[in-house]
XYZ file of C-alpha atoms in Angstrom:
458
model
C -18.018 31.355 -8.265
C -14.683 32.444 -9.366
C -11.288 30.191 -10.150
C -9.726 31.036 -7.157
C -12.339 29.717 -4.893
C -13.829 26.481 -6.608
C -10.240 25.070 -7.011
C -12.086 21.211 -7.735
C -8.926 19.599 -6.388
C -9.335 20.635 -3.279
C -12.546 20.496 -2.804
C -12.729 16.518 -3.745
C -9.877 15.117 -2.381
C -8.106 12.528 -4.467
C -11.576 11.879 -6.294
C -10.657 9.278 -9.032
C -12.329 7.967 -12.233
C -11.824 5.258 -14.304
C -11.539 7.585 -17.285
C -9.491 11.048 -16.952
C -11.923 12.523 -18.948
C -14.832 11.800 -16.622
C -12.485 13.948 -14.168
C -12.065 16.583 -16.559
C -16.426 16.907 -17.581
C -17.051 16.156 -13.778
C -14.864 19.860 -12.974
C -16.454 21.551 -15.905
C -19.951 20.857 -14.584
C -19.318 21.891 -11.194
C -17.578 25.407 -12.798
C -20.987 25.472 -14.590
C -23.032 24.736 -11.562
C -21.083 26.958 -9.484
C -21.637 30.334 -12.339
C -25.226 29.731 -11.449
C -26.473 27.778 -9.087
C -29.730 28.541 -9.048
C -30.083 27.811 -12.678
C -31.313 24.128 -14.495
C -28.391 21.739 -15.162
C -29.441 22.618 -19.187
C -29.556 26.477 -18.463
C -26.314 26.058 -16.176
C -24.506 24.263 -18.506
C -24.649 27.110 -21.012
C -24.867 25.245 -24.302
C -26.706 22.012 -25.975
C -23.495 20.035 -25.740
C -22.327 20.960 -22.034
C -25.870 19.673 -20.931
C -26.333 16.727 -23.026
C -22.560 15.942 -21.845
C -23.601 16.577 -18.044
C -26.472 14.197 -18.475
C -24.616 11.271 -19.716
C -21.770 11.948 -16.705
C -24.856 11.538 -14.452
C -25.990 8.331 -16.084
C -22.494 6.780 -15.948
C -22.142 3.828 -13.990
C -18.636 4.460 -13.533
C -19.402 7.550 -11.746
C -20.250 6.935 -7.560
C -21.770 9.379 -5.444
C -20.377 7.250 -2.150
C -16.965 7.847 -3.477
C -17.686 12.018 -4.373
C -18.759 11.869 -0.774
C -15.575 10.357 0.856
C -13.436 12.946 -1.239
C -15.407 15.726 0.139
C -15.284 14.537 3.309
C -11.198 13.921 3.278
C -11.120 17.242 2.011
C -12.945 18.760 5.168
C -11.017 16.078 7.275
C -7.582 18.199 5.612
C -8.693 21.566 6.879
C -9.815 20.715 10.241
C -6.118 19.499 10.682
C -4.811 22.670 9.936
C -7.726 24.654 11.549
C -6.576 26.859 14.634
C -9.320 25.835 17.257
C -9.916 24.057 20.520
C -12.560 22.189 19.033
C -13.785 21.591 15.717
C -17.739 21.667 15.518
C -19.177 18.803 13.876
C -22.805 20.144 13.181
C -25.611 17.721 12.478
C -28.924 18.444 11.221
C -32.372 17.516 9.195
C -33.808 19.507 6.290
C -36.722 18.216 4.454
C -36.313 19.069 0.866
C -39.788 18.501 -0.744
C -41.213 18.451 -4.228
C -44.873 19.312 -4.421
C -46.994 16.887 -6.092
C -44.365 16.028 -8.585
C -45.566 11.709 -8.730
C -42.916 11.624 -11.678
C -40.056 11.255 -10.234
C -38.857 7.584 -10.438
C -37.915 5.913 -7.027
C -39.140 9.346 -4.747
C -40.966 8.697 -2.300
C -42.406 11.087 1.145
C -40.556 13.414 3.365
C -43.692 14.096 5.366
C -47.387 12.898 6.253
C -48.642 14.401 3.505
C -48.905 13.755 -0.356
C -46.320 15.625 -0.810
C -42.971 14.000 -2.073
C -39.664 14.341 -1.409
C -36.688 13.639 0.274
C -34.536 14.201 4.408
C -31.300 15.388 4.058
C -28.975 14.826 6.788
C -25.924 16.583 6.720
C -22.862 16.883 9.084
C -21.151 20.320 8.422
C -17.817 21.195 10.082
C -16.912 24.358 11.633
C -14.453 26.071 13.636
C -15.246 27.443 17.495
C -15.073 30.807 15.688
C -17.848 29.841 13.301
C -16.311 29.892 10.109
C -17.661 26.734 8.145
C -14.716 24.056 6.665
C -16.981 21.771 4.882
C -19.070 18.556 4.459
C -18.031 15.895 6.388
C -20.856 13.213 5.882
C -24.505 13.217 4.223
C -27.209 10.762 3.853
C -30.232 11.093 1.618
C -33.466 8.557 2.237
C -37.035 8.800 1.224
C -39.920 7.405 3.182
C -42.154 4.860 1.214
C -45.383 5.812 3.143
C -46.701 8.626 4.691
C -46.694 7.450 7.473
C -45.692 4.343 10.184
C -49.321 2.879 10.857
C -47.550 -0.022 11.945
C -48.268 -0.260 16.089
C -49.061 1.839 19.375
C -47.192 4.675 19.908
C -45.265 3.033 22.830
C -44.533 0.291 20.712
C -42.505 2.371 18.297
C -40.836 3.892 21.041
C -39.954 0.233 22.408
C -38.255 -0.277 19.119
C -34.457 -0.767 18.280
C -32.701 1.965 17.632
C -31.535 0.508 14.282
C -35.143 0.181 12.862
C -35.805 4.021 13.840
C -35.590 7.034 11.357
C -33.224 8.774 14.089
C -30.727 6.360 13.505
C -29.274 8.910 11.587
C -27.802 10.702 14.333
C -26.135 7.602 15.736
C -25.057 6.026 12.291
C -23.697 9.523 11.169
C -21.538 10.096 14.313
C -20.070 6.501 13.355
C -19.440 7.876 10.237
C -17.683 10.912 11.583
C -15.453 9.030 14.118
C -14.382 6.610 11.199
C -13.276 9.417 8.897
C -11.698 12.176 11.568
C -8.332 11.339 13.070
C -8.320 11.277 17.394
C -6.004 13.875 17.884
C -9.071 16.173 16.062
C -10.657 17.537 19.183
C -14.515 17.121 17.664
C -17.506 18.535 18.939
C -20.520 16.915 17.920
C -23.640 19.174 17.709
C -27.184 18.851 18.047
C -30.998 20.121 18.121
C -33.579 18.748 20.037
C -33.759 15.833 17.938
C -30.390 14.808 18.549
C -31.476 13.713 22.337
C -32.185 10.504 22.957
C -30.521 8.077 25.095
C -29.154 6.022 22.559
C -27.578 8.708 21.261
C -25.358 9.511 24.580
C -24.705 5.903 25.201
C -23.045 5.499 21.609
C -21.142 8.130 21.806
C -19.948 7.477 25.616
C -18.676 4.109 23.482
C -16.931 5.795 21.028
C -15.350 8.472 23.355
C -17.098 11.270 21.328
C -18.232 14.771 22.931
C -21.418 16.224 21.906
C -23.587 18.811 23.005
C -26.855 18.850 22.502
C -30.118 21.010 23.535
C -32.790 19.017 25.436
C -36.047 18.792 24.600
C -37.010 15.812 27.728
C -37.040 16.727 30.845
C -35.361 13.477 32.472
C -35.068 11.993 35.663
C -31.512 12.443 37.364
C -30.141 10.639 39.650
C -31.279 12.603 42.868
C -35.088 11.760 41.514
C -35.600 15.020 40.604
C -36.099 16.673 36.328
C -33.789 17.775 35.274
C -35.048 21.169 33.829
C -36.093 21.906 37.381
C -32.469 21.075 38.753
C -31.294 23.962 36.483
C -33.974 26.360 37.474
C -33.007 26.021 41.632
C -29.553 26.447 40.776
C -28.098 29.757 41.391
C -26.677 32.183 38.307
C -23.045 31.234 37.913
C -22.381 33.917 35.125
C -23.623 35.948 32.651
C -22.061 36.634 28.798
C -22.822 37.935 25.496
C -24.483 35.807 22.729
C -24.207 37.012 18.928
C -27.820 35.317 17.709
C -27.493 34.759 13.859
C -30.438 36.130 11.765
C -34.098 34.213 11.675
C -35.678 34.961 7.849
C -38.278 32.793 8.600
C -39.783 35.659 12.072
C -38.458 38.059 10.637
C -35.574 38.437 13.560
C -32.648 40.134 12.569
C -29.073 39.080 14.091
C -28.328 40.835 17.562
C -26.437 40.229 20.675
C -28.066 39.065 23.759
C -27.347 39.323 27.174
C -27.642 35.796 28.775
C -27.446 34.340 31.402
C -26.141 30.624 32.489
C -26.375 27.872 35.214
C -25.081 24.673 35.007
C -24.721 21.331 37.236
C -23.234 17.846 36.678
C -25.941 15.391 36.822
C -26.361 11.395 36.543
C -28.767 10.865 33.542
C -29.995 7.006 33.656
C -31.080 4.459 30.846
C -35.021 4.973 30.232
C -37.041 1.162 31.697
C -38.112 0.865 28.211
C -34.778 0.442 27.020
C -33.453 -3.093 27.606
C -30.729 -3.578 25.328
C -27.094 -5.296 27.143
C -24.931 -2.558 24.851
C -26.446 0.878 26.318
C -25.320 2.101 29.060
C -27.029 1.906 32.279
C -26.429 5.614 33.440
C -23.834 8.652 32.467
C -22.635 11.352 33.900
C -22.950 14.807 31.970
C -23.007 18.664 32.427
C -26.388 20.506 32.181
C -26.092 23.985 30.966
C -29.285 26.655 31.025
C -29.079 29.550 29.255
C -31.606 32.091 28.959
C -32.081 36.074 28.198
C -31.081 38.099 31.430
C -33.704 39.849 33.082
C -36.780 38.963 30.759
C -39.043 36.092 28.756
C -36.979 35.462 25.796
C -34.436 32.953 24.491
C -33.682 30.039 26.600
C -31.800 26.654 25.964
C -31.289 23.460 27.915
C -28.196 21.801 26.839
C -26.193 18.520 27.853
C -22.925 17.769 27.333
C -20.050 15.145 28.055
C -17.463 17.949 28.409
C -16.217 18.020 31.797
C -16.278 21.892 32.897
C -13.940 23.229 35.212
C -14.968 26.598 35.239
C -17.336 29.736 33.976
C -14.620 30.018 30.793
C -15.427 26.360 29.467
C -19.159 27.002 29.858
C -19.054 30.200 27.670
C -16.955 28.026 25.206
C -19.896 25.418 25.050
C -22.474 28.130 24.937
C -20.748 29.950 22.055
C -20.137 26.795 20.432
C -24.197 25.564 20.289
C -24.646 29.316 19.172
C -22.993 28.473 16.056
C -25.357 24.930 15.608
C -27.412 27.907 13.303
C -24.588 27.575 10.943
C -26.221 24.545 9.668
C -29.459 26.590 9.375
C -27.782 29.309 7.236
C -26.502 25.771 4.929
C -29.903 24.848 4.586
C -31.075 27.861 3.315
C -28.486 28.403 0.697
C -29.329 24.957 -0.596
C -33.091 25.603 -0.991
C -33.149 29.189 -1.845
C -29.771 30.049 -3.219
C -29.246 26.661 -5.063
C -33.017 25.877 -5.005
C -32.215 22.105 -5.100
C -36.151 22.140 -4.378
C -36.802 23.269 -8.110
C -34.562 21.247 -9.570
C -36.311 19.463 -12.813
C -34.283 16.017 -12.557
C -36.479 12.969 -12.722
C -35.003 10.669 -10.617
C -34.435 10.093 -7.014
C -30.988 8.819 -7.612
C -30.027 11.649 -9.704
C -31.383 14.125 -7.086
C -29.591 12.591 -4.196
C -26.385 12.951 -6.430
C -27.335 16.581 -6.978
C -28.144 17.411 -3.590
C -24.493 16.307 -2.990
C -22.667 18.640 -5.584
C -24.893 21.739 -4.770
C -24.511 20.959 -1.105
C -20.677 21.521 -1.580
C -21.308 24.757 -3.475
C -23.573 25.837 -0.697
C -21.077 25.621 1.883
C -17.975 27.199 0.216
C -21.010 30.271 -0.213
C -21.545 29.810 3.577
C -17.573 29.609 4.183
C -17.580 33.255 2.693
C -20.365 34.979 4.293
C -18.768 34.145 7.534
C -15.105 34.438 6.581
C -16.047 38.188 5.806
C -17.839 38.625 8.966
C -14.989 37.190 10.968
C -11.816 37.907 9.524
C -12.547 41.072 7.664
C -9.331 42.564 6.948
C -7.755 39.826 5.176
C -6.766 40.118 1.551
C -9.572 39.668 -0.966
C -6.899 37.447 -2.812
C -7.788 34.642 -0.491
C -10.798 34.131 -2.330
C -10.522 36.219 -5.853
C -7.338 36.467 -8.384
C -6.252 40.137 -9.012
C -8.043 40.099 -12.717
C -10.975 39.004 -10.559
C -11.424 41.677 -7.619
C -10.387 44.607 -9.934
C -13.783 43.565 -12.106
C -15.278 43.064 -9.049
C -14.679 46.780 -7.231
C -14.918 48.534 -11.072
C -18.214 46.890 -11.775
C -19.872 47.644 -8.593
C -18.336 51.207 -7.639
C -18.785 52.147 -11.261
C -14.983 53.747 -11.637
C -11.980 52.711 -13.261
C -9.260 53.252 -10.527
C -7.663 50.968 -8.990
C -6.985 50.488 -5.211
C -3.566 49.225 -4.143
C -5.197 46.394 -1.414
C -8.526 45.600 -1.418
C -9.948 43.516 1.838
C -12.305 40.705 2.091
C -15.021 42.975 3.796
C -15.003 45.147 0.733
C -15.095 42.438 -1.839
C -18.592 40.882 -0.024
C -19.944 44.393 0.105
C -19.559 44.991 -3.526
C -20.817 41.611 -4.377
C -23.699 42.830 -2.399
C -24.168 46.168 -4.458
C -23.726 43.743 -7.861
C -26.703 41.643 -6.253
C -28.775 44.713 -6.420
C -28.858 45.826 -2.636
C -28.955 49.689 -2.010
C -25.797 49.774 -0.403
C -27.431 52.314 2.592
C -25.131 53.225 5.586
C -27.468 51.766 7.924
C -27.635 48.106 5.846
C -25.086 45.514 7.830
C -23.284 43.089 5.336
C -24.894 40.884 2.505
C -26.345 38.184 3.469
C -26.127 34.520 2.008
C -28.493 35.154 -1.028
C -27.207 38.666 -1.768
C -23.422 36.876 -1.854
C -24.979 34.075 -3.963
C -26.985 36.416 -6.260
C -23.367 38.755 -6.907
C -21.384 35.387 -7.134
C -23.277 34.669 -10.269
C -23.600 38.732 -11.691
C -19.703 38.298 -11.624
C -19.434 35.413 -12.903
C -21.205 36.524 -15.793
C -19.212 39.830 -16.251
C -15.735 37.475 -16.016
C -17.335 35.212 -19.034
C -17.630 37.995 -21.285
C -14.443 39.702 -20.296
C -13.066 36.153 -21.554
C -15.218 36.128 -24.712
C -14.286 39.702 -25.660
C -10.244 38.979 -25.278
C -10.793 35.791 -27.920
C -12.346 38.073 -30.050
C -9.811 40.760 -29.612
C -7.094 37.850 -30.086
C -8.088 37.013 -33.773
């Protein structure tokens, strides 16, 4: 990426070593990393010295990944202060990053019932209610050391603490998040279907945290009745438009959708199995369905401690879980634009550390897909120096004049045409990979255009 837009300093926060010069080699790596970051740290790194240099930075005691993460996450913390928003989205979400049969790698263990090993990455992204991504605010990295939990009956895992549960995540990362985020931060926590369970609610009723989350149980309220059938007898209270982001995986390209919503407060009570003093014994929440007007389609069930007092604030919620994909979009930039998943290093540590510096990268890609999408018309200069966007529009519209402005829109376009798209009327913006693809085409162009004016200087 270019200078302008992987300014280091901002992006880790008052990061400190115990040498300046690990400072200095960390920056340089991450320049490297961001040129190409789809490449091996050795071909990133661009030379026999850079990568043997990279490796020992890696190896260096000195050098914490806890502490990267807290500068990353003050940095994130810093823009959702200044963010103009009635709430800030804190997104959470799983990815399973696997690596084939690769039994090499010291300390990795599963990510799935299979042979197969790897690693679950759970992230917490921030975003605005517009849906332009700020940044990481909190990750954890584990590894399962069997395949699978053999270890009792299915209802006696269920029965089990929280704490000694794999989706302790959810809980231990929203403690995380209401640690590092100051109160007057109005923060949205957002979930998938995992994200509901019980415990889940309860701890953040404690810690005075909103969340919304889509429901994948249909529980008992308080009237006796599920709650998925509650939503169904209640009558249509409105109807809006919802932008759906794109779905590589089906083959679903992004559209609008014509939905609409119902919604009733409702009593949700402590499950019997669930005998703990600290949870809650019931709560009272907002059930919100959504589905396509008219026809079969899309349909959520979400819950929420917002307390709605009209249509308006259920639009806001329901535009708000439409942007949960955001963290979808971050997942696929990680594994296909950074491919973390092909990444050659040989330990577990050194791959957690990874997935932490290309996990950054990922999301200032994400930040500009959607910052073109959304604010169009700004200045390019936002993002690239002039020296930077007049490479930029030459390279890809093959000319040598030079506009007076040049917008945001345009810049993502032609990094889209230096990615090797067509460029057709009928093609909508670059996506993610085409951005990441042009990222590194200009990259290349601005390292020669620096090699050539040394050479033209002696």
């Amino acid at each position: 990426m270019t200078a302008e837009y992987t300014n280091w300093e901002t992006e880790f926060v008052d990061v400190k070593f115990v040498d300046q010069r690990l400072k200095s080699r960390f920056f340089k790596i991450m320049d490297a990393f961001a040129a190409a970051p789809d490449k091996s740290t050795w071909a990133a790194a661009g030379s026999r010295s850079s990568a043997k240099a990279a490796y020992r930075f890696f190896s260096n005691k000195d050098v914490s990944r806890d502490e990267l993460l807290d500068s990353v996450s003050r940095a994130t913390v810093e823009k959702m202060k200044h963010a103009d928003a009635d709430w800030i989205l804190a997104i959470q979400d799983t990815t399973s990053v696997g690596f084939g049969n690769r039994k090499a790698i010291k300390g990795m263990g599963y990510h799935c019932s299979t042979e197969q090993r790897g690693m679950l990455v759970h992230s917490c992204i921030a975003a605005t209610d517009q849906g332009i991504p700020l940044g990481l605010l909190y990750q954890e990295i584990h590894t399962r050391d069997v395949r699978r939990d053999d270890s009792g009956t299915k209802d006696e895992k269920r029965s089990r603490p929280i704490e000694e549960k794999e989706s302790y995540r959810w809980i231990h990362t929203m403690n995380e998040i209401h640690q590092r985020v100051a109160e007057d931060i109005p923060v949205l926590t957002v979930c998938d279907r995992e994200g509901d369970f019980y415990e889940f609610f309860s701890n953040a009723a404690d810690l005075g945290e909103n969340f919304l989350i889509r429901l994948v149980q249909n529980r008992m309220v308080d009237d006796g009745k599920k709650i998925f059938h509650e939503l169904h007898q209640s009558p249509v209270a409105g109807s809006m438009v919802v932008r759906m982001g794109r779905n590589p995986k089906e083959h679903i390209p992004a559209r609008n959708v014509k939905m609409d919503y119902h919604y009733k407060e409702v009593v949700v009570h402590c499950p019997k199995r669930r005998t703990e003093k600290h949870i809650r014994e019931k709560l009272v929440l907002t059930a919100i369905y959504v589905h396509e007007s008219g026809k079969k389609g899309t349909e959520w069930f979400l819950l929420t401690t917002v307390r709605v007092k009209n249509e308006k604030d259920i639009e806001k919620l329901i535009q708000c879980y439409a942007h949960r994909w955001k963290i979808e979009r971050f997942h696929f930039i990680l594994k296909s634009g950074c491919k973390i998943e092909k990444n050659q290093a040989r330990e577990y540590e050194r791959l957690k550390f990874l997935t932490l510096l290309y996990s950054v990268i990922a999301l200032q890609i994400l930040n500009l897909t959607y910052l073109g999408k959304i604010c169009p018309e700004i200045s390019s200069e936002i993002v690239f120096d002039k020296e930077e966007w007049k490479i930029l529009y030459c390279c890809a519209r093959k000319t040598k004049e030079i506009p007076e402005t040049y917008t945001l829109k345009e810049a993502i376009y032609d990094l889209g045409i230096l990615s090797g798209i067509k460029g057709a009327p009928s093609d909508g913006m670059p996506g993610a990979r085409s951005i990441c693809q042009g990222l590194e085409v200009l990259c290349s162009l601005l390292a020669y255009r620096n090699i050539c004016y040394n050479c033209g200087s002696s």
